[in-house]
CSV table of C-alpha atoms in Angstrom, one decimal:
chain,number,residue,atom,x,y,z
P,246,MET,CA,0.1,-0.1,0.3
P,247,THR,CA,1.6,3.3,-0.7
P,248,GLN,CA,2.6,5.4,2.1
P,249,LEU,CA,2.2,9.2,1.0
P,250,PRO,CA,0.6,12.5,3.4
P,251,GLU,CA,-3.1,12.4,1.8
P,252,SER,CA,-4.4,15.6,0.6
P,253,SER,CA,-7.0,16.8,2.8
P,254,SER,CA,-11.0,17.2,1.7
P,255,GLY,CA,-11.1,20.8,0.7
P,256,ALA,CA,-12.9,21.3,-2.2
P,257,ARG,CA,-10.0,22.8,-4.2
P,258,THR,CA,-12.8,25.5,-5.7
P,259,LEU,CA,-10.5,27.7,-7.3
P,260,GLU,CA,-8.8,25.5,-9.0
P,261,ARG,CA,-11.6,23.9,-10.3
P,262,ARG,CA,-13.4,27.0,-11.8
P,263,ILE,CA,-10.0,28.4,-13.3
P,264,HIS,CA,-10.5,24.5,-15.1
P,265,SER,CA,-14.3,25.4,-16.2
P,266,HIS,CA,-13.4,28.6,-17.7
P,267,TYR,CA,-9.7,28.3,-19.1
P,268,GLU,CA,-10.7,27.2,-22.7
P,269,ASN,CA,-12.3,30.4,-23.2
P,270,LEU,CA,-10.1,33.0,-21.6
P,271,PRO,CA,-9.3,35.7,-23.6
P,272,ALA,CA,-5.5,36.5,-23.4
P,273,SER,CA,-4.8,38.3,-20.4
P,274,GLU,CA,-7.6,36.7,-18.4
P,275,ARG,CA,-5.3,33.4,-19.2
P,276,ALA,CA,-1.9,34.7,-18.0
P,277,LEU,CA,-3.4,35.6,-14.8
P,278,ALA,CA,-5.0,31.6,-14.6
P,279,ASP,CA,-1.9,30.2,-16.1
P,280,LEU,CA,0.1,31.8,-12.9
P,281,LEU,CA,-2.7,30.9,-10.1
P,282,LEU,CA,-2.9,27.6,-11.4
P,283,GLU,CA,1.3,27.0,-10.7
P,284,TYR,CA,1.2,29.3,-7.1
P,285,PRO,CA,-2.0,29.5,-5.9
P,286,GLY,CA,-0.1,30.9,-2.8
P,287,ASP,CA,1.0,33.9,-4.0
P,288,ILE,CA,-2.4,35.5,-4.0
P,289,LEU,CA,-2.3,36.0,-0.5
P,290,PHE,CA,0.5,37.9,-0.1
P,291,LEU,CA,0.1,39.7,-3.8
P,292,SER,CA,-2.5,42.6,-3.9
P,293,ALA,CA,-4.3,43.1,-7.0
P,294,THR,CA,-2.5,45.4,-8.9
P,295,ALA,CA,1.5,43.0,-7.9
P,296,LEU,CA,-0.8,40.3,-9.0
P,297,SER,CA,-1.8,42.2,-12.6
P,298,GLU,CA,2.1,43.2,-13.1
P,299,ARG,CA,3.4,39.7,-12.8
P,300,ALA,CA,1.5,38.3,-14.7
P,301,GLY,CA,2.1,41.4,-17.2
P,302,VAL,CA,-1.6,42.3,-17.4
P,303,SER,CA,-4.2,45.6,-17.0
P,304,LYS,CA,-5.8,45.4,-12.7
P,305,ALA,CA,-8.8,45.8,-14.7
P,306,ALA,CA,-8.1,42.2,-16.3
P,307,VAL,CA,-7.9,41.1,-12.6
P,308,THR,CA,-11.1,42.8,-12.1
P,309,ARG,CA,-12.5,40.7,-14.9
P,310,PHE,CA,-11.1,37.5,-14.2
P,311,VAL,CA,-12.2,37.4,-10.7
P,312,GLN,CA,-15.5,37.9,-12.0
P,313,ARG,CA,-15.8,36.3,-14.7
P,314,ILE,CA,-15.0,32.8,-12.8
P,315,GLY,CA,-17.9,33.5,-10.0
P,316,TYR,CA,-16.1,35.6,-7.0
P,317,GLY,CA,-17.6,38.7,-6.3
P,318,ASP,CA,-14.2,40.6,-5.8
P,319,TYR,CA,-10.1,40.3,-5.2
P,320,ARG,CA,-10.6,40.0,-1.6
P,321,GLU,CA,-13.4,36.7,-1.8
P,322,VAL,CA,-10.3,34.5,-3.7
P,323,GLN,CA,-8.0,35.8,-1.1
P,324,ARG,CA,-10.4,34.3,1.9
P,325,GLU,CA,-11.3,31.2,-0.1
P,326,VAL,CA,-7.3,30.8,-0.6
P,327,ARG,CA,-6.6,31.7,2.8
P,328,THR,CA,-9.8,28.9,4.3
P,329,ALA,CA,-7.8,26.6,2.2
P,330,GLN,CA,-4.1,26.9,3.8
P,331,GLU,CA,-5.4,27.1,6.7
P,332,ALA,CA,-7.1,23.4,6.5
P,333,GLY,CA,-3.3,22.5,5.4
P,334,GLU,CA,-4.9,22.2,1.5
P,335,PRO,CA,-1.1,21.3,-0.1
P,336,ILE,CA,-2.2,22.9,-3.4
P,337,TYR,CA,-3.0,26.4,-1.5
P,338,LEU,CA,0.3,26.4,0.3
P,339,ASN,CA,2.7,26.0,-2.3
P,340,THR,CA,4.0,29.7,-3.6
P,341,SER,CA,7.1,31.4,-5.8
P,342,THR,CA,8.9,32.5,-2.3
P,343,VAL,CA,12.2,30.1,-2.3
P,344,THR,CA,14.7,30.9,0.1
P,345,PRO,CA,18.3,30.2,-0.8
P,346,ALA,CA,20.5,28.8,1.6
P,347,ARG,CA,23.0,31.6,0.9
P,348,GLU,CA,21.6,34.7,-1.4
P,349,GLY,CA,23.7,35.0,-4.4
P,350,ASP,CA,24.6,31.2,-4.6
P,351,SER,CA,23.2,30.3,-7.8
P,352,LEU,CA,24.1,26.2,-6.8
P,353,MET,CA,22.3,26.7,-4.1
P,354,ARG,CA,19.3,28.5,-5.5
P,355,HIS,CA,18.9,25.3,-8.0
P,356,LEU,CA,18.7,23.1,-5.3
P,357,GLU,CA,15.8,24.8,-3.0
P,358,ARG,CA,14.3,25.2,-5.9
P,359,ASP,CA,14.8,21.6,-6.8
P,360,LEU,CA,13.8,20.7,-3.5
P,361,ALA,CA,10.3,22.6,-3.2
P,362,ASN,CA,9.7,21.1,-6.9
P,363,LEU,CA,10.0,18.0,-4.9
P,364,ARG,CA,8.0,18.3,-1.7
P,365,GLN,CA,5.3,20.1,-3.7
P,366,THR,CA,4.7,17.4,-6.3
P,367,PHE,CA,4.4,14.7,-3.6
P,368,GLU,CA,2.0,16.5,-1.9
P,369,GLY,CA,-0.3,17.2,-4.5
P,370,ILE,CA,-0.2,13.9,-5.3
P,371,ARG,CA,-3.4,11.2,-3.4
P,372,PRO,CA,-1.6,7.9,-2.9
P,373,ARG,CA,-5.5,5.9,-3.6
P,374,ASP,CA,-4.8,7.3,-7.1
P,375,LEU,CA,-1.1,6.0,-7.4
P,376,ASP,CA,-2.7,2.7,-5.2
P,377,ALA,CA,-4.7,2.7,-8.3
P,378,VAL,CA,-2.3,2.8,-11.2
P,379,VAL,CA,0.4,0.2,-10.1
P,380,GLU,CA,-3.1,-2.3,-9.6
P,381,ARG,CA,-3.9,-1.3,-13.3
P,382,ILE,CA,-0.2,-2.1,-14.8
P,383,LEU,CA,-0.2,-5.5,-13.5
P,384,ALA,CA,-3.3,-6.4,-14.6
P,385,ALA,CA,-3.5,-4.9,-17.5
P,386,ARG,CA,-3.6,-7.5,-20.8
P,387,ARG,CA,-1.7,-4.2,-22.9
P,388,VAL,CA,0.8,-0.9,-21.4
P,389,TRP,CA,1.6,1.9,-23.6
P,390,THR,CA,3.8,4.5,-22.8
P,391,LEU,CA,3.3,7.8,-24.9
P,392,GLY,CA,5.3,11.6,-24.4
P,393,PHE,CA,6.0,13.7,-27.3
P,394,ARG,CA,9.0,16.1,-27.5
P,395,ASN,CA,10.6,16.4,-23.6
P,396,SER,CA,8.7,14.0,-22.5
P,397,TYR,CA,9.3,11.0,-24.8
P,398,PHE,CA,12.6,10.4,-22.4
P,399,PHE,CA,10.1,10.5,-19.5
P,400,ALA,CA,7.4,7.6,-21.8
P,401,SER,CA,11.2,5.4,-22.6
P,402,TYR,CA,12.2,5.5,-19.4
P,403,VAL,CA,8.6,4.3,-18.1
P,404,ARG,CA,8.8,1.6,-20.6
P,405,ARG,CA,11.9,0.7,-20.1
P,406,GLN,CA,11.5,-0.1,-16.3
P,407,LEU,CA,8.0,-2.0,-16.9
P,408,ILE,CA,9.5,-4.3,-19.7
P,409,GLN,CA,11.5,-6.0,-16.5
P,410,VAL,CA,8.7,-7.3,-15.1
P,411,ARG,CA,5.6,-7.7,-16.9
P,412,PRO,CA,5.5,-8.0,-20.9
P,413,ASP,CA,3.8,-6.4,-23.6
P,414,VAL,CA,4.6,-2.5,-23.2
P,415,THR,CA,4.8,-0.5,-25.8
P,416,LEU,CA,6.6,3.1,-26.3
P,417,LEU,CA,4.1,5.4,-28.3
P,418,PRO,CA,5.1,6.7,-30.9
P,419,VAL,CA,6.5,4.3,-33.1
P,420,PRO,CA,9.1,5.8,-35.0
P,421,GLY,CA,8.2,4.9,-38.6
P,422,GLN,CA,4.6,3.9,-37.5
P,423,VAL,CA,1.5,6.5,-37.0
P,424,PRO,CA,-0.3,6.4,-34.4
P,425,SER,CA,-3.4,4.4,-35.7
P,426,GLU,CA,-2.1,1.5,-35.8
P,427,ASP,CA,-1.6,1.0,-32.5
P,428,LEU,CA,-5.4,2.9,-31.3
P,429,VAL,CA,-6.9,0.3,-33.2
P,430,ASP,CA,-5.9,-2.5,-30.9
P,431,MET,CA,-7.0,-0.8,-27.1
P,432,GLY,CA,-9.5,-1.4,-25.4
P,433,GLY,CA,-11.2,-0.7,-21.9
P,434,GLU,CA,-8.6,-4.3,-20.5
P,435,ASP,CA,-5.5,-1.9,-21.8
P,436,LEU,CA,-3.9,0.7,-19.8
P,437,VAL,CA,-2.4,3.8,-21.3
P,438,ILE,CA,0.3,6.1,-19.6
P,439,ALA,CA,0.9,9.8,-20.7
P,440,ILE,CA,3.4,11.8,-20.1
P,441,GLY,CA,2.8,15.5,-21.2
P,442,MET,CA,4.6,18.6,-20.0
P,443,ARG,CA,4.5,21.5,-21.0
P,444,ARG,CA,5.1,23.3,-24.3
P,445,ARG,CA,3.0,20.1,-25.4
P,446,SER,CA,2.8,18.8,-28.7
P,447,ALA,CA,-1.1,19.5,-30.3
P,448,GLU,CA,-0.5,16.2,-30.8
P,449,LEU,CA,-0.7,14.7,-27.3
P,450,ARG,CA,-3.9,16.0,-27.0
P,451,ARG,CA,-6.2,14.7,-30.5
P,452,LEU,CA,-4.1,11.3,-29.0
P,453,MET,CA,-5.5,11.7,-25.5
P,454,ALA,CA,-9.2,12.5,-26.7
P,455,ALA,CA,-8.8,9.5,-29.3
P,456,ILE,CA,-7.7,7.0,-26.6
P,457,HIS,CA,-10.5,8.1,-24.2
P,458,GLN,CA,-13.1,7.3,-27.5
P,459,THR,CA,-11.5,3.6,-27.2
P,460,GLY,CA,-12.9,3.4,-23.3
P,461,THR,CA,-9.1,2.8,-22.3
P,462,PRO,CA,-7.5,4.0,-18.9
P,463,ILE,CA,-5.3,7.1,-18.9
P,464,ALA,CA,-3.3,7.6,-16.3
P,465,TYR,CA,-1.5,11.4,-17.1
P,466,VAL,CA,1.5,12.4,-15.3
P,467,THR,CA,1.6,16.2,-16.2
P,468,ASP,CA,2.5,19.9,-14.7
P,469,ARG,CA,0.2,22.0,-12.7
P,470,LEU,CA,-0.9,23.7,-15.9
P,471,ALA,CA,-2.4,21.3,-18.0
P,472,VAL,CA,-5.7,22.0,-18.4
P,473,ALA,CA,-7.6,21.3,-21.8
P,474,THR,CA,-5.8,17.7,-21.6
P,475,ARG,CA,-6.8,16.2,-18.4
P,476,ARG,CA,-10.5,15.6,-19.4
P,477,TYR,CA,-9.6,12.6,-21.2
P,478,ALA,CA,-7.1,10.7,-18.1
P,479,THR,CA,-8.9,8.5,-15.7
P,480,TRP,CA,-5.8,9.7,-13.0
P,481,THR,CA,-4.1,12.7,-13.1
P,482,PHE,CA,-0.6,13.3,-11.4
P,483,ALA,CA,0.3,17.4,-11.8
P,484,CYS,CA,4.0,17.7,-11.2
P,485,GLN,CA,5.6,20.6,-10.2
P,486,VAL,CA,7.9,21.9,-12.9
P,487,ARG,CA,9.4,25.5,-12.0
P,488,GLY,CA,12.7,26.1,-12.4
P,489,ILE,CA,14.8,29.2,-11.9
P,490,SER,CA,16.1,30.0,-15.1
P,491,LEU,CA,14.8,29.0,-19.0
P,492,PHE,CA,14.5,25.3,-18.0
P,493,ASP,CA,12.1,23.5,-16.5
P,494,SER,CA,13.0,21.1,-13.4
P,495,TYR,CA,11.9,17.5,-13.8
P,496,VAL,CA,13.3,16.7,-10.8
P,497,GLY,CA,9.4,15.4,-9.2
P,498,VAL,CA,8.5,14.1,-12.1
P,499,ILE,CA,11.6,11.5,-12.4
P,500,SER,CA,10.8,10.8,-9.0
P,501,LEU,CA,7.3,10.1,-9.8
P,502,LEU,CA,7.6,7.9,-12.2
P,503,ASN,CA,11.1,5.9,-10.8
P,504,TYR,CA,8.3,5.7,-7.1
P,505,LEU,CA,6.1,4.2,-9.9
P,506,CYS,CA,7.9,1.6,-11.2
P,507,THR,CA,8.8,0.4,-8.0
P,508,GLU,CA,5.9,0.1,-6.4
P,509,VAL,CA,5.0,-1.8,-9.4
P,510,VAL,CA,8.2,-4.2,-9.2
P,511,ALA,CA,7.9,-4.7,-5.4
P,512,GLN,CA,4.1,-5.8,-6.3
P,513,ALA,CA,5.3,-7.8,-9.2
P,514,GLY,CA,5.0,-11.0,-7.1
P,515,GLU,CA,6.9,-14.5,-8.3
P,516,ALA,CA,5.7,-13.5,-11.9
P,517,GLY,CA,7.6,-10.4,-12.2
P,518,ARG,CA,11.1,-11.6,-10.9
P,519,ALA,CA,10.9,-14.9,-12.9
P,520,ARG,CA,10.8,-12.8,-16.1
P,521,LEU,CA,13.2,-10.3,-14.7
P,522,GLY,CA,15.5,-12.9,-13.8
P,523,ARG,CA,14.9,-14.1,-17.5
P,524,ILE,CA,16.4,-11.2,-18.8
P,525,GLU,CA,19.3,-10.9,-16.6
P,526,ASP,CA,20.4,-14.7,-17.9
P,527,LEU,CA,20.0,-13.8,-21.5
P,528,MET,CA,22.1,-10.7,-20.6
P,529,SER,CA,24.4,-12.8,-19.5
P,530,ASP,CA,24.6,-15.3,-22.2
P,531,LEU,CA,24.5,-12.5,-24.7
P,532,GLY,CA,27.1,-10.6,-23.4
P,533,GLU,CA,25.0,-7.4,-23.3
P,534,LEU,CA,27.0,-5.7,-20.2
P,535,ASP,CA,30.8,-4.4,-19.8
P,536,ARG,CA,31.1,-6.3,-16.5
P,537,ASP,CA,35.2,-5.0,-16.1
P,538,THR,CA,33.9,-1.0,-15.8
């Protein structure tokens, strides 16, 4: 059984309201939505003016945004977030403030940001969802891992780990092959593990929609800003990927995937261990590993 801290039972109303209106928001209000989805706790120490400046929009845009998603005014949003924080909701404890161990030390700032990303990622995960995905991986007829751009690496990593303890794990997209050649065989007895970090390929959304239509469950590992693609997922794991400069930090993503695969191995039982043993024997017979390094 997965042992991770459960989120409290708060309604996370702000997050739900933003998701429900996101696709119809004008550009200025979408910038505000992105900021609050990533760091909802910031709203407590930012005035409406400061929030507008951080998002690069007008103060009037903040007023329109707040009212569009169903609040009377900005103070009402702040009261809701304060109540959620007092209830211990991890999502609303996330802020963009990270204090470096030593001022001006970029290496320590990098470390502090990564540690914060790890903590914020795991605080937002529901252990029962992880347990359900582990169970599904072991019971599924076939498993596909799916990713594009940077996310392709993570999809490949998951496939590489799972194939050691169970058969029929396929990485998508397959070079030289169109996805429909795999989608035609998918069904409710299978599982797709989709990885979609921000700056997502448009193809990911189209494929997830098509997979959803087949009735195949989707375990979706993504970031806090994902909205439209979530509707197709059976389970969603939103990771914190904020970096200190140009590049996102994926420490939370790889740690989560490592944990997921480790749990699968632990619960695979004798069949999983026997498969792993046969693979090791074949690798030894074929001399595939350099034993002298």
